[in-house]
Coordinates of N, CA and C in Angstrom, one line a residue:
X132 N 25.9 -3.8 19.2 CA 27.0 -4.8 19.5 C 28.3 -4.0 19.6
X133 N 29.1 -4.0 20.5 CA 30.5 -3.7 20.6 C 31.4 -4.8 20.7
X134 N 32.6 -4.6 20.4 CA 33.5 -5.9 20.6 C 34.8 -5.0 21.6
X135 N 35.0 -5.7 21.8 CA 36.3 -5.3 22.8 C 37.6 -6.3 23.1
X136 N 38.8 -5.4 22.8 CA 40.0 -6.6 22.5 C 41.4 -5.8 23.8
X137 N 41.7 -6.5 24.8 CA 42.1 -5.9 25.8 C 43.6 -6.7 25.2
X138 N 45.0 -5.9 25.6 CA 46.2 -5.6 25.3 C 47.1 -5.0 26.5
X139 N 48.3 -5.4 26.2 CA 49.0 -5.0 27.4 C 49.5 -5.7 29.1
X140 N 48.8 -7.0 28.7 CA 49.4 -7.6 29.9 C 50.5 -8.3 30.4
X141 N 50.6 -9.1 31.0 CA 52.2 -9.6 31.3 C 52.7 -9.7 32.5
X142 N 54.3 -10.0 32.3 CA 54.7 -10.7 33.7 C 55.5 -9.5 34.2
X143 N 55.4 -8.3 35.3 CA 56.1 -7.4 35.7 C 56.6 -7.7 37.2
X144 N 58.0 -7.1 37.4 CA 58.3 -7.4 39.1 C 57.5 -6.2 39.7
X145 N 57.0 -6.5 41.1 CA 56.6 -5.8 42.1 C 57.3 -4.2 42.0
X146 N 56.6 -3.2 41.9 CA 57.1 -1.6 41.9 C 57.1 -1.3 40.2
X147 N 56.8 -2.2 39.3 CA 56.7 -1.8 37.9 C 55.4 -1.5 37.5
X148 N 55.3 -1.2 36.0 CA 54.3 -0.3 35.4 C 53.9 -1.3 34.0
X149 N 52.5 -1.4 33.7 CA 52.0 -1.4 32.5 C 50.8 -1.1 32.1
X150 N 50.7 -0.7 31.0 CA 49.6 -0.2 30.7 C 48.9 -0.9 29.9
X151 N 47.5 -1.6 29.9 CA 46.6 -2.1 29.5 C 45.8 -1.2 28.4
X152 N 45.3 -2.0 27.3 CA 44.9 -1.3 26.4 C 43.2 -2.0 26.2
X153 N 42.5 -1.4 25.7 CA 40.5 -1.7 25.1 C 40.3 -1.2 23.8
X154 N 40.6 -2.2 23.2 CA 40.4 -1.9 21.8 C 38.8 -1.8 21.1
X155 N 37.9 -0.7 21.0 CA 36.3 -1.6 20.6 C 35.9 -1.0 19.3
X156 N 35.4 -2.0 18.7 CA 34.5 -2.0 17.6 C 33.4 -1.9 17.6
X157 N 32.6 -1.8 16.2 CA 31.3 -1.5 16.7 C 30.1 -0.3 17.1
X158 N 29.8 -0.5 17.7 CA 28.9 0.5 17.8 C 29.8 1.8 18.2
X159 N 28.6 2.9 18.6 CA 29.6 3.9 19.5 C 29.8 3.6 20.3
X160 N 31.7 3.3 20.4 CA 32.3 3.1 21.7 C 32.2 4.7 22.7
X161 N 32.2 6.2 22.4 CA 32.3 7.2 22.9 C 30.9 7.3 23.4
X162 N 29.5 6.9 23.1 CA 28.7 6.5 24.0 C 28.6 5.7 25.3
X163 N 29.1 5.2 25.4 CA 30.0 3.7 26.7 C 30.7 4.5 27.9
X164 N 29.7 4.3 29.3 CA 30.9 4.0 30.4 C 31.9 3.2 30.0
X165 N 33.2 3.2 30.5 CA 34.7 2.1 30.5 C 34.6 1.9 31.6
X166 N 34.5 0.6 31.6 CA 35.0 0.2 33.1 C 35.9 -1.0 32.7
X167 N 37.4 -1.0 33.7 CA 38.1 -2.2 34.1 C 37.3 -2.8 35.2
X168 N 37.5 -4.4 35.0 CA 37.3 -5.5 36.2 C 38.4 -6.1 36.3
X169 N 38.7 -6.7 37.6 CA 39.8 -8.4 37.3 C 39.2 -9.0 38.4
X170 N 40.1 -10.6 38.0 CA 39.5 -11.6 38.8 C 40.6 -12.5 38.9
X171 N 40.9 -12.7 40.1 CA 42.2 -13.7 40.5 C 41.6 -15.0 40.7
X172 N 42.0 -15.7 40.5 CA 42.3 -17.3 41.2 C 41.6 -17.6 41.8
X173 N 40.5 -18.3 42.3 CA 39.3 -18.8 43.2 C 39.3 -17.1 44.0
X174 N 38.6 -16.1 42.9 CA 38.1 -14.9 43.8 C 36.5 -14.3 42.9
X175 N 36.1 -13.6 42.9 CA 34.9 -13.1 42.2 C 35.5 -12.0 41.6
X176 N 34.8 -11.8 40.4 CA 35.2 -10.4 39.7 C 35.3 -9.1 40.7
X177 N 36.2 -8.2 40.4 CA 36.1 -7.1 41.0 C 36.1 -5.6 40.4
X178 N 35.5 -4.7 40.6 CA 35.5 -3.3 40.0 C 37.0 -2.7 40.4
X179 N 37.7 -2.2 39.3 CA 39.2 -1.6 39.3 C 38.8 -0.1 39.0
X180 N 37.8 0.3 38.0 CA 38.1 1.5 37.8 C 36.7 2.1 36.6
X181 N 36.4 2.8 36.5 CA 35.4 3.4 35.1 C 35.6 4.8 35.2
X182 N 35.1 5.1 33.8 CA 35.2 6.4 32.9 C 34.1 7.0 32.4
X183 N 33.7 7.9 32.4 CA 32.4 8.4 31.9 C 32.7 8.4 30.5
X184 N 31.9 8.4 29.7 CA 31.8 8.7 28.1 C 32.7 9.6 27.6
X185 N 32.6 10.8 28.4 CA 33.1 11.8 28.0 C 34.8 12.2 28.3
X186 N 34.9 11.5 29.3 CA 36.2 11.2 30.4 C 36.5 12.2 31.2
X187 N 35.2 13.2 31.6 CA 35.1 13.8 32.4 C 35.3 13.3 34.0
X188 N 34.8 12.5 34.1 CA 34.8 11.8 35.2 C 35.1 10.4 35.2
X189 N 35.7 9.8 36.6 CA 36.7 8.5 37.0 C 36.2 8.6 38.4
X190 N 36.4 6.9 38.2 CA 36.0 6.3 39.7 C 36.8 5.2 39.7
X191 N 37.5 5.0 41.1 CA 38.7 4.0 41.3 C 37.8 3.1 42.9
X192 N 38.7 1.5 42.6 CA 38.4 0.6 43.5 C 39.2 1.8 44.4
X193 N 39.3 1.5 45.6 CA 40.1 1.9 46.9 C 41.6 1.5 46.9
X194 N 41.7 0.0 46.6 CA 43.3 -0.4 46.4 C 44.0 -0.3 45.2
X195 N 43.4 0.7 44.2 CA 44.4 0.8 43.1 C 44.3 2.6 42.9
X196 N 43.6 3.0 44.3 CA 43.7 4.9 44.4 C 45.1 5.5 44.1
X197 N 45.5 6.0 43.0 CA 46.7 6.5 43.6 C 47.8 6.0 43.1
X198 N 47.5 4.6 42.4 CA 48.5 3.8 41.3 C 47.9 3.5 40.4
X199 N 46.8 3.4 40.0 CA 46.2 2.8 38.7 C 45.3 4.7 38.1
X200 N 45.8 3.9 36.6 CA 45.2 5.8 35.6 C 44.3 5.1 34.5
X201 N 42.6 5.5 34.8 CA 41.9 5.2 33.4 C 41.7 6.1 32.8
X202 N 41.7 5.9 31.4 CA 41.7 6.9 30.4 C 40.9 6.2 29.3
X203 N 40.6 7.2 28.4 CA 40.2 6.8 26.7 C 40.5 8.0 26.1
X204 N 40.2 7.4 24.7 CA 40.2 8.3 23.6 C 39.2 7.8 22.6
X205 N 38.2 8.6 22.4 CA 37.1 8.3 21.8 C 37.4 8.7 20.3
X206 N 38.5 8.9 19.7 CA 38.3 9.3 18.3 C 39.6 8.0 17.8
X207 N 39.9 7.1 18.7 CA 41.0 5.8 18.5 C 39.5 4.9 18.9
X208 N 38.4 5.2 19.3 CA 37.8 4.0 19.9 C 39.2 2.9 20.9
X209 N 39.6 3.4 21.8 CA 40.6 2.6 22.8 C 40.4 3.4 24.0
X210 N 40.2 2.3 25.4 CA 40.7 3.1 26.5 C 41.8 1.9 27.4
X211 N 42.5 3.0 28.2 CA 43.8 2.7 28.5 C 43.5 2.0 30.3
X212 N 44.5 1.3 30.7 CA 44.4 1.7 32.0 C 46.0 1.3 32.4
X213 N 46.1 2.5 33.1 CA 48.0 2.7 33.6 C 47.9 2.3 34.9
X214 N 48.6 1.4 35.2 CA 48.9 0.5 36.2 C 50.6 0.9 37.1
X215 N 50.6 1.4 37.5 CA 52.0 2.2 38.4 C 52.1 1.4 39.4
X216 N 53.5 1.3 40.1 CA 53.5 0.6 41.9 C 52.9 -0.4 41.6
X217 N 52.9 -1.5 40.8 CA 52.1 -2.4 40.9 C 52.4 -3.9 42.1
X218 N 51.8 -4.3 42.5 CA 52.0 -5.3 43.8 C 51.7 -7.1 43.2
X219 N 51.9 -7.5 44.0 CA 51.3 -8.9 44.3 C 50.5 -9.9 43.7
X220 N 49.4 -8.7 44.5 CA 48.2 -8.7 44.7 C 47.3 -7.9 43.8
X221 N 47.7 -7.5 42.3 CA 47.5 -7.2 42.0 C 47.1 -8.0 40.6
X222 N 48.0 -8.8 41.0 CA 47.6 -10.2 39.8 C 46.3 -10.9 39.1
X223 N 46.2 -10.5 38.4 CA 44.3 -11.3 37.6 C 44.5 -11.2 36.5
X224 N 43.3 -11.3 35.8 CA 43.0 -11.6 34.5 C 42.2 -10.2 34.7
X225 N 42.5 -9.2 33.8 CA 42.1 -7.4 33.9 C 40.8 -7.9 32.7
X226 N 39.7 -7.5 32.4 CA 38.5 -7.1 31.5 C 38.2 -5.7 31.3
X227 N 37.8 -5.1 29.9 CA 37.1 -4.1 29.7 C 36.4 -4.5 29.7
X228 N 35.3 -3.2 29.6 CA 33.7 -3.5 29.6 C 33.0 -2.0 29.6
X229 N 32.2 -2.2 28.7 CA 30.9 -1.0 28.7 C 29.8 -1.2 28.8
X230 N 29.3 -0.1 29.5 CA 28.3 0.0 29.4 C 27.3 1.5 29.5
X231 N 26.0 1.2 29.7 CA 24.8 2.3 29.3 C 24.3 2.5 30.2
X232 N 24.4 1.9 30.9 CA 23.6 2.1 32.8 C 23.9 1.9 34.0
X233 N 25.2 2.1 33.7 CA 25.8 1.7 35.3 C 27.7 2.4 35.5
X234 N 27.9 2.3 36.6 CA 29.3 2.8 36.7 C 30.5 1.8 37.8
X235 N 30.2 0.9 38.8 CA 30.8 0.4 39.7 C 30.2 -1.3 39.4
X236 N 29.0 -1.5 39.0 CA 28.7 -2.7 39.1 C 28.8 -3.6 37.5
X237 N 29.1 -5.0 38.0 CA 29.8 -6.0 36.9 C 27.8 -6.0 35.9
X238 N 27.2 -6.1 36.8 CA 26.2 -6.4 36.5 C 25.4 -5.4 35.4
X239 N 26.0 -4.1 35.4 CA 25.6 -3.2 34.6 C 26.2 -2.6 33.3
X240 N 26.7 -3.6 33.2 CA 28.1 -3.6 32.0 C 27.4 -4.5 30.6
X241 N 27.2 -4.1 29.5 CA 26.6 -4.5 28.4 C 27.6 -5.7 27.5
X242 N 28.7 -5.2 27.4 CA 29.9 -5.3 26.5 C 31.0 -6.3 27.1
X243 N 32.0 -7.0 27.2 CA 33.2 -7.4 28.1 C 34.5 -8.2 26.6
X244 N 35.3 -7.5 27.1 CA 36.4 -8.4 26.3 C 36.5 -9.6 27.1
X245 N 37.8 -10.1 26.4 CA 38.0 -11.9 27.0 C 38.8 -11.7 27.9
X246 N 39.6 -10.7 28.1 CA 40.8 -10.5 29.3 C 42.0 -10.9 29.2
X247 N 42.8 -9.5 29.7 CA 44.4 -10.4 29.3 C 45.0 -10.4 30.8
X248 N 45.9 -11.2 31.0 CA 46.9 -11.6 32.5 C 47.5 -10.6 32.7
X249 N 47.5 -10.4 33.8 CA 48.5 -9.5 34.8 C 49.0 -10.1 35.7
X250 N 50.2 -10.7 36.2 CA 51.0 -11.2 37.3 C 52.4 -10.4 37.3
X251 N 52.3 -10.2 38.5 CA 53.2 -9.2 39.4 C 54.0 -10.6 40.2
X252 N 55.1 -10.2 39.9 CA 56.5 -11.3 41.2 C 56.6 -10.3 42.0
X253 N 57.0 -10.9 43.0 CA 57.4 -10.5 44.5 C 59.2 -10.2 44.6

């Protein structure tokens, strides 16, 4: 069992920066893909970003290429995700999540915090 406690969200103008936090307990969190999800307003969850265990390797949705940074630190049990240029549309309720067998899909994720808000003004 892991637990996971997500931090960092809020109300930013359009072109600003925050950085979200994944706090987990529990098992070995440095075993765990990290993956961020969000989910807007009458939309379905969506894949933002994941991390290999090791944080060798990262994988990004397409619309957060290039403005959004995932990270961890496996000896804090926390991983990060830095949110830059933020837009609009960028607005949801953000989730961590781990997991053991998977890297892009919601469905392969073992673990999920409760989610904290992100809204972006125009």
């Amino acid at each position: 069992q892991v637990s996971l406690v997500e931090s960092g969200g809020g109300l930013v103008q359009a072109g600003g920066s925050l950085r979200l936090s994944c706090a987990a307990s529990g098992r070995t969190f440095s075993s765990y893909v990290l993956g961020w999800f969000r989910q807007a307003p009458g939309s379905d969850r969506e894949f933002v970003a994941a991390i290999t265990w090791s944080g060798d390797g990262t994988t990004y949705t397409d619309s957060v290429k290039g403005r959004f940074t995932i990270s961890r630190d496996n000896a804090r049990n926390t991983g990060y995700l830095q949110m830059n240029s933020l837009k609009p549309e960028d607005t949801a309720v953000y989730y961590c999540a781990v997991s053991s067998t998977g890297w892009t899909t919601s469905r392969a994720y073992n673990y999920w915090g409760q989610g904290t808000q992100v809204t972006v003004s125009s």
